[in-house]
Amino acid sequence: MNKFEELGLGEAIIKAVDAMGFTDPSDIQAKAIPILLNEDTDIVALAQTGTGKTAAFGFPLIEKIDPNSRVTQGLILSPTRELCLQIANELKNYSKFIKGLHTVAIYGGASIQEQARDIKRGAQIIVATPGRMQDMINRKMVNISNIEYCILDEADEMLNMGFYEDINAILSHTPEEKNTWLFSATMPREVATIAKRFMKTPIEITVGHKNTGSKNVSHEYYLVNSRDRYAALKRLADANPDIFSVIFCRTKRDTQKVAENLIEDGYNAAALHGDLSQNQRDLVMKSFRNRQIQMLVATDVAARGIDVDDITHVINYQLPDEIETYTHRSGRTGRAGKSGTSMVIVSKSEVRKIKAIERIIKTTFEKKEIPSGEEICQVQLFHLANDIKKAEINHEIDTYLPSINEVLEDFSKEELIKKFFSVEFSRFHNYYKKAKDLNSVSERDSGRNNDGSIRYFINIGQKDGFDWMSLKDFLKENIGLGREGVNRVDVKENFSFFNTAPEEQEKVLSVFESFDLDGRSVNVEVSKNSGGGRGRRDGGRGRRDGGRGRRNDGGGFKGSRRSDDFKPRRRNNDRNDRNDRGDRSSNDNRRRDRRRRSDRD
Ligand code: ADP
Ligand code: MG
C-alpha cells in the first residue's frame, strides 16, 4: 500500500498524488489527513511555511465534497490573490481524476462578473480572498449558506493584513454546523483569539515548534553603518552570483528606491509594493517566477503572497517594526526541503533586535562580515570559470575559427586564459579595487577584522555537501586545530573561505598540499590582496533576458548621492548592447522601460 493510501485517501486522489510525484506525506499531512477524513471536527493545524499544508486540507476536503451536487460545500479563505490562485490550482491538480468537481478562485483585481459566472456554473469549492468574498456576498453573487467546510489558510497572515473584520462578516453568512479548519505557520495571540471565537473545541496539531522559523534556513547578520546599507546589499548580491532573492524594506518608498537603484546599477531587480497596480504586480511576479528578476525588493504586505520555491536568500535590508514579522520574511526561503539563508543588514542601534528575534525563532544568528572587494572578485572569477566549464559550445563559431586562430596563434593556453580572464575581470576589479571595508566595528568586535589572521580560499563548497558548520569541523579536524582555530568560514557553492591565526599558515598549506576528497584534489590558497573582478552582473547564467548590465569600464564612478556609495552607471550604449542580443532582451528592455515609466507616474 502506498503511504498516502495508508492515510485513508481514495483511488482518484492517489492517482493524482502519483501524477504529482509525491511519494511520502509530509508530517502535517500525515497528522491532519486521517483526522479530517475520519472525524467531523474543527481543527487548528500549525506548521511552518513550505510543509505542504495545502494538501493537508486539500486532500480530505476533496474526499469529502460531493461532486454530484452543484452546491458550494467548501470555502477556503486565503490572504492574497497569489495564494488564492495557487491553492485553486493545487486543488484542481488534486481533483483532476474526479469528474464534476469544480474549484473557483475569487480575488480582487479581476472581473467580478466573470467570477460570478464561474460560480453560477457550479463550484463545490470556492477559494477566496476576504475582500472580494465580502464584495460578492454583498452583491449576492455567491451563496455560502450551505457550506460544510470552511478553511482559514495562512490565518496568521490574514490577521496580519487586517482581515479580522472581513472574516468575521463572511463567517456570519455560513451555517453554524460546519467544520472550520484553521491552518497557520505561527500562532500569535490573534490566531488563538480567532480559534476561540469561531471554532468548537478544535483539535490542535502542531508540527515542529510553534513560532520557530524553518530549520532549513540559516540566519546571518551583518553590522554596517547606516549610510553603507545599500553598498552592503550590493556586495552581498555580488558575493552570491546565483542569488534569487527577496529583499525586504520597511516602507513602499524605500522599496521603490532600493529597487530603482539596483536596476540602475545593472541588477535584475524589481519592486513589489502596494502602490503598483495589480497588473504591474502580476508582471513583476511573472518575471520573478521566470527568474528574469533575481532580486525582488518588497514590502512585507506585498510579499505575503509570494510563494515561490527555490528562493536562495531573504535579505532584510531593514528589520521589520514588529519582530514577529521576521518569521514571515525568512519563511520565504528554505521551502520544500531546500536550504536557504536569511540575511539581516543592521546598524549598531538595531543590533539588540537580533537578540529579540533569536528568542522568537529559537535559533542563533551568525554574525558575518560584508565580503571585501577582493573576496567578491575571487567569487566572481571562480563563478566565471565554472560558467565557462559548463557552457555548451556554439558550433556556429566554427566558421570563424580559422581567422580567430590566426589572430591568437602566438599565445599559449595559459596566456589565452590569462588574457580572456583579464578582459572579463578588469571591470569588476576596477569597480572594487578601492572598495573600503563596510563592516561597522563595534567595540566588542574591534580587532576582529585587523587581528592579523590569515584568510584562505579553498576549492570545496556547498556542492561538496558542506555548510559553514560542517566545513569548520572538517577544517579543524584535518588541520588539527582547536575550537576557535578556524573562523569566518564562508561557504559558497563551489568554494569557500576561512581564517586562521597567522602562525597556523604553514600547517594549513602543508595539510592541503596534497589532499584528496573523494578523488578530487583539494586546493587551499592564501586569499591575497590582489586580483580584480569581472564587470558583469548575471554573467551568462542562461537568464532569458541575457541581461548583462555591464558596469562602467571607464574606471570612473559617476557621482552619487553619497560619496561613499558605489554607483557605477551602465554605459550609455548598454541599451543598444542589449538589443543587439536578440528579441528577447529587447522585449525585456521594453518591459523595463514600461515599468520605469509607470513608476514615475
Ligand atoms: P505550505 O502551505 O505549508 O507553505 P505548500 O502546501 O504550499 O506549503 O507546499 C509547499 C511545496 O511542497 C509545494 O510545491 C507542494 O507541491 C510541495 N509538496 C506538498 N506536499 C508534498 C509531498 N507530500 N511530497 C512532495 N512535495 C510536496
Ligand atoms: Mg500554504
mmCIF file of N, CA and C and ligand atoms in Angstrom, residues 53-54 83 153-154 307, ligand 2:
data_model
loop_
_atom_site.group_PDB
_atom_site.id
_atom_site.type_symbol
_atom_site.label_atom_id
_atom_site.label_comp_id
_atom_site.label_asym_id
_atom_site.label_seq_id
_atom_site.Cartn_x
_atom_site.Cartn_y
_atom_site.Cartn_z
ATOM 1 N N LYS A 53 0.930 22.321 3.650
ATOM 2 C CA LYS A 53 -0.369 22.476 4.309
ATOM 3 C C LYS A 53 -1.519 22.434 3.312
ATOM 4 N N THR A 54 -1.278 22.895 2.092
ATOM 5 C CA THR A 54 -2.375 22.922 1.109
ATOM 6 C C THR A 54 -2.960 21.526 0.913
ATOM 7 N N LEU A 83 -1.845 33.618 -3.442
ATOM 8 C CA LEU A 83 -2.056 32.361 -2.735
ATOM 9 C C LEU A 83 -3.362 31.717 -3.156
ATOM 10 N N ASP A 153 -6.857 29.551 5.630
ATOM 11 C CA ASP A 153 -5.468 29.209 5.339
ATOM 12 C C ASP A 153 -4.587 30.427 5.611
ATOM 13 N N GLU A 154 -3.386 30.168 6.094
ATOM 14 C CA GLU A 154 -2.457 31.244 6.442
ATOM 15 C C GLU A 154 -3.182 32.250 7.322
ATOM 16 N N ASP A 307 4.943 32.929 -3.092
ATOM 17 C CA ASP A 307 5.023 31.537 -2.744
ATOM 18 C C ASP A 307 5.842 30.859 -3.831
HETATM 19 MG MG MG B 2 0.149 27.497 2.370
#
